[in-house]
Coordinates of C-alpha atoms (C1' of nucleotides) in Angstrom, one line a residue:
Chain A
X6 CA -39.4 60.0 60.8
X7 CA -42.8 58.4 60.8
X8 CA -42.9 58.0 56.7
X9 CA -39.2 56.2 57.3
X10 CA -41.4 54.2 59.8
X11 CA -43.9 53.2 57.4
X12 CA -41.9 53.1 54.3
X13 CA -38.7 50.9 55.4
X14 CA -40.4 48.8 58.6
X15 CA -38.2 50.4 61.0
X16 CA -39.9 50.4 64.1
X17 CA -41.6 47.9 66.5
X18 CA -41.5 44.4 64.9
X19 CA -38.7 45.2 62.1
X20 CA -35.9 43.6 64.0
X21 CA -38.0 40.4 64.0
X22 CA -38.8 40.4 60.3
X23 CA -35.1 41.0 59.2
X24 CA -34.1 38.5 61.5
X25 CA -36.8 36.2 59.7
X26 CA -35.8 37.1 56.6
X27 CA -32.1 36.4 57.1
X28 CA -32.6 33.4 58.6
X29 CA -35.1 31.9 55.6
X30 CA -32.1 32.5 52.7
X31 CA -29.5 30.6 55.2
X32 CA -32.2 27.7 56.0
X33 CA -32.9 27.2 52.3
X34 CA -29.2 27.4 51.8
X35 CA -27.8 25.4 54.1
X36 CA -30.8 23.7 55.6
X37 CA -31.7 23.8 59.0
X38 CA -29.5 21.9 60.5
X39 CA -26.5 23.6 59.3
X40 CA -27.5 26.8 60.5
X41 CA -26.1 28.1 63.8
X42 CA -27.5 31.3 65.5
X43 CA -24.1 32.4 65.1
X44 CA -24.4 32.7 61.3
X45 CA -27.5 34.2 61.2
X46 CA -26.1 37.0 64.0
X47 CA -23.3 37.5 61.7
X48 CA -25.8 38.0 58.4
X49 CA -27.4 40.3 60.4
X50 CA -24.6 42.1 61.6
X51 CA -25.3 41.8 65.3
X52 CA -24.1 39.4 67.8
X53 CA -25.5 35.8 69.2
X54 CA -27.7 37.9 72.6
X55 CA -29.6 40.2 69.9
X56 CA -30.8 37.1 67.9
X57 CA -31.7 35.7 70.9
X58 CA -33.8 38.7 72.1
X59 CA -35.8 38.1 69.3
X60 CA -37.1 34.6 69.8
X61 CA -36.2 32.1 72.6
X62 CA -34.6 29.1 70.7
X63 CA -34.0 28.3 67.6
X64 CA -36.7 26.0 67.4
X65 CA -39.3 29.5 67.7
X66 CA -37.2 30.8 64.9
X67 CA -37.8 27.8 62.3
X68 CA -41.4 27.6 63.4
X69 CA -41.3 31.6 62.9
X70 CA -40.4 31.4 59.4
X71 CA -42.4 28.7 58.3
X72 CA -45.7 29.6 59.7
X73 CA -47.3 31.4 57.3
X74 CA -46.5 29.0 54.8
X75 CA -47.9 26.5 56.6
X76 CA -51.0 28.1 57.5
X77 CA -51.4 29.1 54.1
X78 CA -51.3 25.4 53.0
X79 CA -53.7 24.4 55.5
X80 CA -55.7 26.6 54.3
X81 CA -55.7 25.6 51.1
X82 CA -56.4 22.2 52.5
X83 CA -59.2 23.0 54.2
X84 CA -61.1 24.5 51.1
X85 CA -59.7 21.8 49.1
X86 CA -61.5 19.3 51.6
X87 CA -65.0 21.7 51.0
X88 CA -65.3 20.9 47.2
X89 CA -67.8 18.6 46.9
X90 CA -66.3 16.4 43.3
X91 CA -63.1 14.8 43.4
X92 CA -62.2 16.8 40.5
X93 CA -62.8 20.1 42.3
X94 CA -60.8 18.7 44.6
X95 CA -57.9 18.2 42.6
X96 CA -58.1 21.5 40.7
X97 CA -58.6 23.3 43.8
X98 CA -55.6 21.6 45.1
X99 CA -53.3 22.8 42.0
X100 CA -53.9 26.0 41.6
X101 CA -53.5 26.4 45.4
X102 CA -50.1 24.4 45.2
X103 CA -49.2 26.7 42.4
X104 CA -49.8 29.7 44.3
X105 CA -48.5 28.8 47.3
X106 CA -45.2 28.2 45.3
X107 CA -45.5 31.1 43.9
X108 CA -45.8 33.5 47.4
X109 CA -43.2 31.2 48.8
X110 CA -40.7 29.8 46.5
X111 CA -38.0 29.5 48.3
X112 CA -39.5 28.3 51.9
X113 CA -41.3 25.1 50.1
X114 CA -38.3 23.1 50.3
X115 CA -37.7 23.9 54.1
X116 CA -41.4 22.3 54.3
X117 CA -40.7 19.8 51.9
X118 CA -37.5 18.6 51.9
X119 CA -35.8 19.3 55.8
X120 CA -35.7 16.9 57.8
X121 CA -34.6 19.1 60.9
X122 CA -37.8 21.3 59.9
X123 CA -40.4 18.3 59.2
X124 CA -38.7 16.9 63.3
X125 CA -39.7 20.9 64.9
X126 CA -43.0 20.8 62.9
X127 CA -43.8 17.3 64.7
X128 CA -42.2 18.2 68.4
X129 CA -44.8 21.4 68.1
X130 CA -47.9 19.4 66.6
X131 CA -50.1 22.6 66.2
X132 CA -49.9 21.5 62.7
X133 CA -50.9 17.9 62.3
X134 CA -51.1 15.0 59.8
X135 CA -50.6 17.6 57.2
X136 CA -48.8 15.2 54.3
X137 CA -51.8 12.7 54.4
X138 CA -54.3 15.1 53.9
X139 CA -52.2 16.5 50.9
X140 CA -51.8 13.3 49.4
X141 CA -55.6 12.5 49.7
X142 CA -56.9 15.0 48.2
X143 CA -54.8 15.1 45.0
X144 CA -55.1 10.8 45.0
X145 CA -58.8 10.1 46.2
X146 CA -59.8 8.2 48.9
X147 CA -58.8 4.7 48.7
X148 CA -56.4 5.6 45.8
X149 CA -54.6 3.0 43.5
X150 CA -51.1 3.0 43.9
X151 CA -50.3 4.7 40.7
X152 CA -52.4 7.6 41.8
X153 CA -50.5 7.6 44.9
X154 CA -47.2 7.7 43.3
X155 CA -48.3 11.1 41.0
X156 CA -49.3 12.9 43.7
X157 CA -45.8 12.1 45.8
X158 CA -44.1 13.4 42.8
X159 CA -46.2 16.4 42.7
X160 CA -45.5 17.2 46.1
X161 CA -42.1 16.5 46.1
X162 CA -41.7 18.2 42.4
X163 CA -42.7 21.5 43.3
X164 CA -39.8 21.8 45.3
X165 CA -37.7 21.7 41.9
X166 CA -40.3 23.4 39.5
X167 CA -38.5 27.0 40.1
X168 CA -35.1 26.0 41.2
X169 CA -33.4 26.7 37.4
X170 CA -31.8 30.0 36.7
X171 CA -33.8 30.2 33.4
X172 CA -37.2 29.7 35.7
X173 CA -36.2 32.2 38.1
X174 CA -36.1 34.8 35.4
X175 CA -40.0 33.9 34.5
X176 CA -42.6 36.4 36.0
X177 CA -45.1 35.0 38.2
X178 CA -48.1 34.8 35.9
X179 CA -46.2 32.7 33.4
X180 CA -44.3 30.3 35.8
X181 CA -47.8 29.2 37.3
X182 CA -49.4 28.4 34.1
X183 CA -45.9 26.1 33.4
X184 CA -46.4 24.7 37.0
X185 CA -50.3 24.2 36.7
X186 CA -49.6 22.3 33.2
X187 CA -47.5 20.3 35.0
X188 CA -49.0 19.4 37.5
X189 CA -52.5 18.5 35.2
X190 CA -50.1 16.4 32.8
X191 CA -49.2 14.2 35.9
X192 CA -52.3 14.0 37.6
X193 CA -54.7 13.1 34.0
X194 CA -56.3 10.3 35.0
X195 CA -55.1 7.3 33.6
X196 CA -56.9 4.1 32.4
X197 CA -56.2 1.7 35.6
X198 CA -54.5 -1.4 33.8
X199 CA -55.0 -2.1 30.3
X200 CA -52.6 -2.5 27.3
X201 CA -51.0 0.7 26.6
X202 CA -47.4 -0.3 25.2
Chain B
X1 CA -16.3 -20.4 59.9
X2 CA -15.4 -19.8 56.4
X3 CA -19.1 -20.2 55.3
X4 CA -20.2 -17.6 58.1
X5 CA -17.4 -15.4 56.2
X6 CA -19.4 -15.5 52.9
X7 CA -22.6 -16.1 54.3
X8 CA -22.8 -13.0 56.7
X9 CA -19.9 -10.9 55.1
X10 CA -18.4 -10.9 58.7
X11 CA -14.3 -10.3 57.0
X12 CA -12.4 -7.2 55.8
X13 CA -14.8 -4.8 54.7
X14 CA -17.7 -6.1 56.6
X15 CA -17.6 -3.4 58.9
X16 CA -17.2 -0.7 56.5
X17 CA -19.9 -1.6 54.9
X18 CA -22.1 -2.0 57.9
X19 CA -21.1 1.5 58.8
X20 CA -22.0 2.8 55.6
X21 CA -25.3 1.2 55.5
X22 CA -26.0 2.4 59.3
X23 CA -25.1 5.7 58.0
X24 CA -27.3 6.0 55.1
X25 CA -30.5 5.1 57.5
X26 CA -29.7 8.0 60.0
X27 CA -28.6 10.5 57.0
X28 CA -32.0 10.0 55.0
X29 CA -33.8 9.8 58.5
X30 CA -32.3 13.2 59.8
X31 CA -30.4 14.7 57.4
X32 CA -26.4 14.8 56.9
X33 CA -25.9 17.7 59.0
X34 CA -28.0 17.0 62.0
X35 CA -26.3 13.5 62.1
X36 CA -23.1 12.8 64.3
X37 CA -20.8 10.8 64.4
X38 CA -21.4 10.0 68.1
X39 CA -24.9 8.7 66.4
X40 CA -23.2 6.2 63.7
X41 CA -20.9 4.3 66.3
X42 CA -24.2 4.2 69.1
X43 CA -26.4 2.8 66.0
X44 CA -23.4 0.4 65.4
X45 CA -22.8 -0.4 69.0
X46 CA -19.3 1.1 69.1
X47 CA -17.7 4.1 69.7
X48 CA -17.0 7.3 67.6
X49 CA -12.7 6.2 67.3
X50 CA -13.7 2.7 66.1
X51 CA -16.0 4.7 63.1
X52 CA -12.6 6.8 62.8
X53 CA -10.7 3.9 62.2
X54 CA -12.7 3.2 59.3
X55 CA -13.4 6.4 57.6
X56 CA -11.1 9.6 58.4
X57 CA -13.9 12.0 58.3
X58 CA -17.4 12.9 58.0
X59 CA -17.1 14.2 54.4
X60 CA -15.4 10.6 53.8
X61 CA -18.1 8.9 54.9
X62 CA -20.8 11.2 53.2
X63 CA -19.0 10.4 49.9
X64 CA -18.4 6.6 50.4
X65 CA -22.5 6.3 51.3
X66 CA -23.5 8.7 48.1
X67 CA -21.0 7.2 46.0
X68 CA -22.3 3.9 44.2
X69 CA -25.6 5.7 43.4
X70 CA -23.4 9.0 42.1
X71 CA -21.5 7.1 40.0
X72 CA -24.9 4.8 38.1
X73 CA -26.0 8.3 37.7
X74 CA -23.3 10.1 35.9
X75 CA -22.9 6.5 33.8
X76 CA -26.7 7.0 32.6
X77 CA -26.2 10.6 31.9
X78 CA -23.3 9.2 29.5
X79 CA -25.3 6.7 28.3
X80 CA -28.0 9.2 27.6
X81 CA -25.8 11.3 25.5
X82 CA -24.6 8.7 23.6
X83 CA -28.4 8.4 22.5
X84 CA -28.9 10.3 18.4
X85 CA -32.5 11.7 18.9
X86 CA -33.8 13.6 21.4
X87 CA -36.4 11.0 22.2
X88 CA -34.3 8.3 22.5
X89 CA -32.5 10.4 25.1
X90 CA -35.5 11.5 26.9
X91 CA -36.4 7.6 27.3
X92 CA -32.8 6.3 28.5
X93 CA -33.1 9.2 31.3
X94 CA -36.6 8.1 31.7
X95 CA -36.2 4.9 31.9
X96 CA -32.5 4.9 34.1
X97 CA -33.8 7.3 36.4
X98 CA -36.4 5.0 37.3
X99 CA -33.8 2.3 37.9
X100 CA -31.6 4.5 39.9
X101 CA -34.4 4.9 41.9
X102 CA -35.3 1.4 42.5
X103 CA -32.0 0.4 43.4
X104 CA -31.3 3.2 46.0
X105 CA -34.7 4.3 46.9
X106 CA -33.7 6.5 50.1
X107 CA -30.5 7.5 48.8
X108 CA -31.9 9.4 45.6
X109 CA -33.6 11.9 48.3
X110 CA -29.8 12.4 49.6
X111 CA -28.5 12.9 46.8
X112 CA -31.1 15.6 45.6
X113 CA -32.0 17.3 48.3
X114 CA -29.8 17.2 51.2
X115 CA -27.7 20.3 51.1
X116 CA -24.5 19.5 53.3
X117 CA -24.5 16.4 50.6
X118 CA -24.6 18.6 47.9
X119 CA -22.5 21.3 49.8
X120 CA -19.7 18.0 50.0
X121 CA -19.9 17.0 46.7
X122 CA -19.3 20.5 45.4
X123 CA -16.0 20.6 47.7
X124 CA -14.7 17.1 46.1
X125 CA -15.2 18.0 42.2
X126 CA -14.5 14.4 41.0
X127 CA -18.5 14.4 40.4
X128 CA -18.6 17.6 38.5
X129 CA -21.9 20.0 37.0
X130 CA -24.3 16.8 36.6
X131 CA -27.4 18.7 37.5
X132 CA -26.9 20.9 34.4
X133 CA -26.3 17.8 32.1
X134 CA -29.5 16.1 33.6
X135 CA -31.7 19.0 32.7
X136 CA -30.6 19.0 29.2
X137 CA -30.9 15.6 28.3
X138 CA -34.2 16.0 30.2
X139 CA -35.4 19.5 28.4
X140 CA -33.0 19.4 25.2
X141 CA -30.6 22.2 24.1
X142 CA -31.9 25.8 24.3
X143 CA -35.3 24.5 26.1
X144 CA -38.3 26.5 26.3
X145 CA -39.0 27.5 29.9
X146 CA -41.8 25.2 30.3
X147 CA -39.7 22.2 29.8
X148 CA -37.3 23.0 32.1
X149 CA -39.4 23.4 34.3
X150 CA -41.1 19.8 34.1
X151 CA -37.5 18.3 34.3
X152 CA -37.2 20.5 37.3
X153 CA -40.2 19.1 38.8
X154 CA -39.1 15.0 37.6
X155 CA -35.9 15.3 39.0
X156 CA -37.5 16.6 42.4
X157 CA -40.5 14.9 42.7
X158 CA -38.7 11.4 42.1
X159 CA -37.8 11.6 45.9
X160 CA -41.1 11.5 46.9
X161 CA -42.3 8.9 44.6
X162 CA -41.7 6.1 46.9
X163 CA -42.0 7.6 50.4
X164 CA -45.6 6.9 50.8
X165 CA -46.4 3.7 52.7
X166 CA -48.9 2.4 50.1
X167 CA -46.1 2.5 47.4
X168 CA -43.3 1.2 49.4
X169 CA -45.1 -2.4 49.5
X170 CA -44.9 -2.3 45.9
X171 CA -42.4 -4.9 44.1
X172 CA -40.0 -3.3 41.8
X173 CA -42.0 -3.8 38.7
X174 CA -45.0 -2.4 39.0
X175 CA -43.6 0.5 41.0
X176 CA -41.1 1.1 37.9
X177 CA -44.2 0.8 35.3
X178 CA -45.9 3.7 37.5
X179 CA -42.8 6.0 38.2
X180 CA -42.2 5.8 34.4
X181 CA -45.7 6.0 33.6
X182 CA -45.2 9.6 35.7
X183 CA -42.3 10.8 33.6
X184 CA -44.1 10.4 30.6
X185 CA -47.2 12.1 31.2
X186 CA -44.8 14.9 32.9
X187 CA -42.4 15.2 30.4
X188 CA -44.6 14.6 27.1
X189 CA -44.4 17.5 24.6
X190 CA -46.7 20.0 24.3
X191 CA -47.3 22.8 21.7
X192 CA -45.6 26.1 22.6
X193 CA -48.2 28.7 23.0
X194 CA -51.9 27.4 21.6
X195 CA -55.1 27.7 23.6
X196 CA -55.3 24.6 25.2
X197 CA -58.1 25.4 27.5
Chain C
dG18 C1' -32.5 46.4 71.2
dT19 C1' -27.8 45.5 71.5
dC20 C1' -23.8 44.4 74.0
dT21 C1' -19.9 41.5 76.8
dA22 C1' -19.2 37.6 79.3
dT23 C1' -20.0 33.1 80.5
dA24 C1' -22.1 28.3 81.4
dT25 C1' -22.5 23.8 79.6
dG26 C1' -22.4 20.5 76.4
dG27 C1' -21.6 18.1 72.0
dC28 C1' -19.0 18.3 67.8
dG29 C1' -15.2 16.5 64.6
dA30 C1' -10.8 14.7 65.1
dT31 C1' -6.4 12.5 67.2
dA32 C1' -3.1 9.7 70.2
dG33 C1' -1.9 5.6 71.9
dA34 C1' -2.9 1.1 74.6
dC35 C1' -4.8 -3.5 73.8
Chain D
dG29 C1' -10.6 -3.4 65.0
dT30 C1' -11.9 -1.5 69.1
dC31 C1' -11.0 0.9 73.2
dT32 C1' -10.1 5.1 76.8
dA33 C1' -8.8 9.7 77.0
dT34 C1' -8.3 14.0 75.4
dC35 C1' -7.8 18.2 72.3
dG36 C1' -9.8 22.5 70.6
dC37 C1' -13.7 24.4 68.9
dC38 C1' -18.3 25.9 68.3
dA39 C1' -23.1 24.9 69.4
dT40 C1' -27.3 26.6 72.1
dA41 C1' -28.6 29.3 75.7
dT42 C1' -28.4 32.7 79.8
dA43 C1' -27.2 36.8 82.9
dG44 C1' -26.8 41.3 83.4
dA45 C1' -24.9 46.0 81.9
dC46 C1' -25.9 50.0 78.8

DNA sequence: GTCTATATGGCGATAGAC
DNA sequence: GTCTATCGCCATATAGAC
């Protein structure tokens, strides 16, 4: 009984990391939006009332699932923010991107890309002015516009760096040395405006 | 009365085309999913059967907003494979995505990452497997992993190319010259498995 | 921790007058 | 082309038994 405890999570706290679980594959899915407590029940095979035991609304439930995500990436920012040359900076901020992607591929996009999650994440500002600080790290302070428009893509990108079947297949290791190429090619710094056909 | 007709597009089709433009604002603001109906006709000042009258469902009005856009894009991806090398093809996409993107800079982010959109335009097939085809002319036939995923990342990360404030205030040209200067650096070949450092 | 049952409201969609 | 009125359904959320 207590190595089925330990081994399968069945115990105190299971039910809530299931539920978690479920609901991150129908949010990435369907997006946020789309998804009723009803589906989510009916994934889980229980009804509406046991959902609801869990967590309070379904706000608690989107900021459930996305929290450790997002505190990993403000972590990250944080540490990028310590390195003291701009090109620390960046690095620090690629690898930590990469990695990030890595732990979470799937839940990027909800932080990314929902606009249901991004409107939660704002009526609960524990998190705040995240995307700014993001962008100004991997652009510099007072960055030119070019700069700017790499690191948007970066951001944005990631969200579609492991999305293909043929990606998927790739083991972790290898997928983050395709993602941190990447992301160097379109970050190199470029020569501000000369001739370059 | 007749110049306010042509002037102001007040006539038949003036208030389709109002709806569909007061549509597009609240889906790229919110999402498809999380916007009503009831929302459209309050934006417009009317009410929900007026909007009816005009489009006879929400799929119907998802596709008439997504439409023009869908249509440039699957006329570049022909274009593109009408294109003999593999470099001439990656530079049509190149070059047409960043077009597409100019002309419909918040419906791009729609159309790639909005999944009710998606999950709409997979229940009308007249738009069929385009995503695949992109990739291709993007990576190439049989494509190492690493290319894939740097189209993966170009097709994603041109939604966030514009969404920054310092880049929106950017006239079409130069923002083109950067977004292309971005696929480029992204998408440029590299050699297969060398130390790079 | 799960259930049945229910309250309340908004949703997409339709009918028919003006 | 817009309105009022309404349908049936499903949404989030709550109460209270087991």
């Amino acid at each position: 009984m207590t190595a089925e405890l330990a081994e399968r999570q069945i115990g105190p706290g299971a039910g809530r990391e299931r539920l978690r679980a479920t609901a991150l594959d129908l949010f990435t899915e369907r997006g946020v939006s789309a998804t009723s407590l009803q589906m989510i029940a009916d994934a889980m095979g229980v009804t509406k009332a046991a959902v609801y035991h869990h967590y309070k609304s379904k706000d608690e439930i989107v900021l459930a699932v996305v929290r450790p995500a997002l505190e990993q990436l403000m972590g990250l920012v944080r540490l990028a923010e310590s390195r003291r040359s701009r090109a620390a900076q960046v690095e620090t901020m690629i690898v930590g991107l990469a990695d990030l992607i890595i732990a979470n591929r799937r839940l990027y996009a909800l932080l990314q890309g929902d606009p249901t999650c991004t409107a939660i994440l704002q009526r609960y500002p524990e998190f705040p002015t995240l995307g700014e600080r993001l962008v100004a790290l991997l652009a510099g302070p007072d960055p030119d516009p070019g700069s700017v428009v790499a690191a948007g893509m970066l951001l944005a990108g990631l969200r579609g760096a492991g999305s293909d079947p043929r990606v998927m297949v790739l083991d972790d290791e290898e997928f983050r040395r395709y993602v941190v190429g990447c992301a160097h090619r379109l970050m190199r710094p470029r020569r501000p405006a000369s001739a370059t056909g």
